[in-house]
Every structure is written in structure tokens, then in C-alpha cells.
Amino acid sequence: DKDLTQQNMAKFLNISQRAYSHYETGERSIPIEILCAIADYHQTSVDYLLNRTDEKKPYKLSNKR
């Protein structure tokens, strides 16, 4: 949604552009830490990124952490 290049997103995630490309194309599974960082960046939930919900709004954080 934010029109980032793979290079920009990779820089934000502190990974190589090539690694990010592999995640986008499905050649490699995305580590949970990277998936969470992407969800946080886009202010959405991991479930939304994984097409498990149509609700883009992120979940309310629990105080039980």
C-alpha cells in the first residue's frame, strides 16, 4: 500500500533485497519475526497479511505481556 520498493522494505527489515524478493515470490518462508515487523510497519495484523481475514485494522494489544 505504501509503494515501497523491495530495496526500501529490505532496508527497513535489515535484510537483503534478494531475501525479501524470495519472501514475496514464495521461494522461501517468511520468518515470524519478519512477518511481525511487516505487519507492524503496515499497521495491520499478521492474519491480514496471510489472507486469514479481510479486516485490515490491527488487533488491540493485550495487557498480559
mmCIF file with all atom_site columns, C-alpha atoms in Angstrom:
data_model
loop_
_atom_site.group_PDB
_atom_site.id
_atom_site.type_symbol
_atom_site.label_atom_id
_atom_site.label_alt_id
_atom_site.label_comp_id
_atom_site.label_asym_id
_atom_site.label_entity_id
_atom_site.label_seq_id
_atom_site.pdbx_PDB_ins_code
_atom_site.Cartn_x
_atom_site.Cartn_y
_atom_site.Cartn_z
_atom_site.occupancy
_atom_site.B_iso_or_equiv
_atom_site.pdbx_formal_charge
_atom_site.auth_seq_id
_atom_site.auth_comp_id
_atom_site.auth_asym_id
_atom_site.auth_atom_id
_atom_site.pdbx_PDB_model_num
ATOM 1  C CA . ASP A 1 1  ? 0.000   0.000   0.000  1.00 0.00 ? 1  ASP A CA 1
ATOM 2  C CA . LYS A 1 2  ? 2.840   2.385   0.674  1.00 0.00 ? 2  LYS A CA 1
ATOM 3  C CA . ASP A 1 3  ? 4.515   1.890   -2.718 1.00 0.00 ? 3  ASP A CA 1
ATOM 4  C CA . LEU A 1 4  ? 7.825   0.797   -1.232 1.00 0.00 ? 4  LEU A CA 1
ATOM 5  C CA . THR A 1 5  ? 10.447  -0.815  -3.366 1.00 0.00 ? 5  THR A CA 1
ATOM 6  C CA . GLN A 1 6  ? 11.816  -4.183  -2.337 1.00 0.00 ? 6  GLN A CA 1
ATOM 7  C CA . GLN A 1 7  ? 15.081  -2.405  -1.542 1.00 0.00 ? 7  GLN A CA 1
ATOM 8  C CA . ASN A 1 8  ? 13.359  0.047   0.813  1.00 0.00 ? 8  ASN A CA 1
ATOM 9  C CA . MET A 1 9  ? 11.408  -2.669  2.600  1.00 0.00 ? 9  MET A CA 1
ATOM 10 C CA . ALA A 1 10 ? 14.510  -4.850  2.879  1.00 0.00 ? 10 ALA A CA 1
ATOM 11 C CA . LYS A 1 11 ? 16.417  -1.928  4.395  1.00 0.00 ? 11 LYS A CA 1
ATOM 12 C CA . PHE A 1 12 ? 13.639  -1.383  6.943  1.00 0.00 ? 12 PHE A CA 1
ATOM 13 C CA . LEU A 1 13 ? 13.730  -5.100  7.846  1.00 0.00 ? 13 LEU A CA 1
ATOM 14 C CA . ASN A 1 14 ? 17.539  -5.159  7.910  1.00 0.00 ? 14 ASN A CA 1
ATOM 15 C CA . ILE A 1 15 ? 17.724  -7.934  5.310  1.00 0.00 ? 15 ILE A CA 1
ATOM 16 C CA . SER A 1 16 ? 18.946  -8.083  1.722  1.00 0.00 ? 16 SER A CA 1
ATOM 17 C CA . GLN A 1 17 ? 16.714  -7.164  -1.193 1.00 0.00 ? 17 GLN A CA 1
ATOM 18 C CA . ARG A 1 18 ? 17.257  -10.659 -2.554 1.00 0.00 ? 18 ARG A CA 1
ATOM 19 C CA . ALA A 1 19 ? 15.989  -12.261 0.681  1.00 0.00 ? 19 ALA A CA 1
ATOM 20 C CA . TYR A 1 20 ? 12.914  -10.028 0.624  1.00 0.00 ? 20 TYR A CA 1
ATOM 21 C CA . SER A 1 21 ? 12.292  -10.949 -3.007 1.00 0.00 ? 21 SER A CA 1
ATOM 22 C CA . HIS A 1 22 ? 12.347  -14.641 -2.084 1.00 0.00 ? 22 HIS A CA 1
ATOM 23 C CA . TYR A 1 23 ? 9.701   -13.985 0.581  1.00 0.00 ? 23 TYR A CA 1
ATOM 24 C CA . GLU A 1 24 ? 7.496   -12.064 -1.854 1.00 0.00 ? 24 GLU A CA 1
ATOM 25 C CA . THR A 1 25 ? 7.678   -14.756 -4.519 1.00 0.00 ? 25 THR A CA 1
ATOM 26 C CA . GLY A 1 26 ? 7.123   -17.590 -2.061 1.00 0.00 ? 26 GLY A CA 1
ATOM 27 C CA . GLU A 1 27 ? 10.503  -19.170 -2.762 1.00 0.00 ? 27 GLU A CA 1
ATOM 28 C CA . ARG A 1 28 ? 11.242  -19.023 0.969  1.00 0.00 ? 28 ARG A CA 1
ATOM 29 C CA . SER A 1 29 ? 9.033   -18.964 4.034  1.00 0.00 ? 29 SER A CA 1
ATOM 30 C CA . ILE A 1 30 ? 8.965   -15.691 5.929  1.00 0.00 ? 30 ILE A CA 1
ATOM 31 C CA . PRO A 1 31 ? 10.361  -15.981 9.468  1.00 0.00 ? 31 PRO A CA 1
ATOM 32 C CA . ILE A 1 32 ? 7.816   -14.991 12.111 1.00 0.00 ? 32 ILE A CA 1
ATOM 33 C CA . GLU A 1 33 ? 9.971   -12.054 13.253 1.00 0.00 ? 33 GLU A CA 1
ATOM 34 C CA . ILE A 1 34 ? 9.999   -10.617 9.722  1.00 0.00 ? 34 ILE A CA 1
ATOM 35 C CA . LEU A 1 35 ? 6.271   -11.230 9.281  1.00 0.00 ? 35 LEU A CA 1
ATOM 36 C CA . CYS A 1 36 ? 5.521   -9.411  12.533 1.00 0.00 ? 36 CYS A CA 1
ATOM 37 C CA . ALA A 1 37 ? 7.760   -6.488  11.525 1.00 0.00 ? 37 ALA A CA 1
ATOM 38 C CA . ILE A 1 38 ? 5.967   -6.197  8.171  1.00 0.00 ? 38 ILE A CA 1
ATOM 39 C CA . ALA A 1 39 ? 2.578   -6.237  9.911  1.00 0.00 ? 39 ALA A CA 1
ATOM 40 C CA . ASP A 1 40 ? 3.738   -3.583  12.380 1.00 0.00 ? 40 ASP A CA 1
ATOM 41 C CA . TYR A 1 41 ? 5.106   -1.410  9.567  1.00 0.00 ? 41 TYR A CA 1
ATOM 42 C CA . HIS A 1 42 ? 1.826   -1.556  7.660  1.00 0.00 ? 42 HIS A CA 1
ATOM 43 C CA . GLN A 1 43 ? -0.196  -1.191  10.878 1.00 0.00 ? 43 GLN A CA 1
ATOM 44 C CA . THR A 1 44 ? -2.134  -4.376  10.263 1.00 0.00 ? 44 THR A CA 1
ATOM 45 C CA . SER A 1 45 ? -2.277  -7.926  11.592 1.00 0.00 ? 45 SER A CA 1
ATOM 46 C CA . VAL A 1 46 ? -0.289  -10.964 10.539 1.00 0.00 ? 46 VAL A CA 1
ATOM 47 C CA . ASP A 1 47 ? -3.630  -12.633 9.804  1.00 0.00 ? 47 ASP A CA 1
ATOM 48 C CA . TYR A 1 48 ? -4.396  -9.917  7.253  1.00 0.00 ? 48 TYR A CA 1
ATOM 49 C CA . LEU A 1 49 ? -1.025  -10.415 5.560  1.00 0.00 ? 49 LEU A CA 1
ATOM 50 C CA . LEU A 1 50 ? -1.677  -14.170 5.424  1.00 0.00 ? 50 LEU A CA 1
ATOM 51 C CA . ASN A 1 51 ? -5.173  -13.651 3.945  1.00 0.00 ? 51 ASN A CA 1
ATOM 52 C CA . ARG A 1 52 ? -6.819  -15.181 7.008  1.00 0.00 ? 52 ARG A CA 1
ATOM 53 C CA . THR A 1 53 ? -9.029  -12.119 7.472  1.00 0.00 ? 53 THR A CA 1
ATOM 54 C CA . ASP A 1 54 ? -10.337 -9.225  5.417  1.00 0.00 ? 54 ASP A CA 1
ATOM 55 C CA . GLU A 1 55 ? -10.068 -6.925  8.435  1.00 0.00 ? 55 GLU A CA 1
ATOM 56 C CA . LYS A 1 56 ? -7.063  -4.678  7.843  1.00 0.00 ? 56 LYS A CA 1
ATOM 57 C CA . LYS A 1 57 ? -7.263  -2.990  11.246 1.00 0.00 ? 57 LYS A CA 1
ATOM 58 C CA . PRO A 1 58 ? -4.680  -4.461  13.658 1.00 0.00 ? 58 PRO A CA 1
ATOM 59 C CA . TYR A 1 59 ? -5.727  -6.275  16.796 1.00 0.00 ? 59 TYR A CA 1
ATOM 60 C CA . LYS A 1 60 ? -5.819  -4.480  20.103 1.00 0.00 ? 60 LYS A CA 1
ATOM 61 C CA . LEU A 1 61 ? -2.740  -5.421  22.138 1.00 0.00 ? 61 LEU A CA 1
ATOM 62 C CA . SER A 1 62 ? -3.262  -7.405  25.296 1.00 0.00 ? 62 SER A CA 1
ATOM 63 C CA . ASN A 1 63 ? -2.004  -6.140  28.659 1.00 0.00 ? 63 ASN A CA 1
ATOM 64 C CA . LYS A 1 64 ? -0.966  -9.711  29.563 1.00 0.00 ? 64 LYS A CA 1
ATOM 65 C CA . ARG A 1 65 ? 2.508   -9.462  28.019 1.00 0.00 ? 65 ARG A CA 1
#
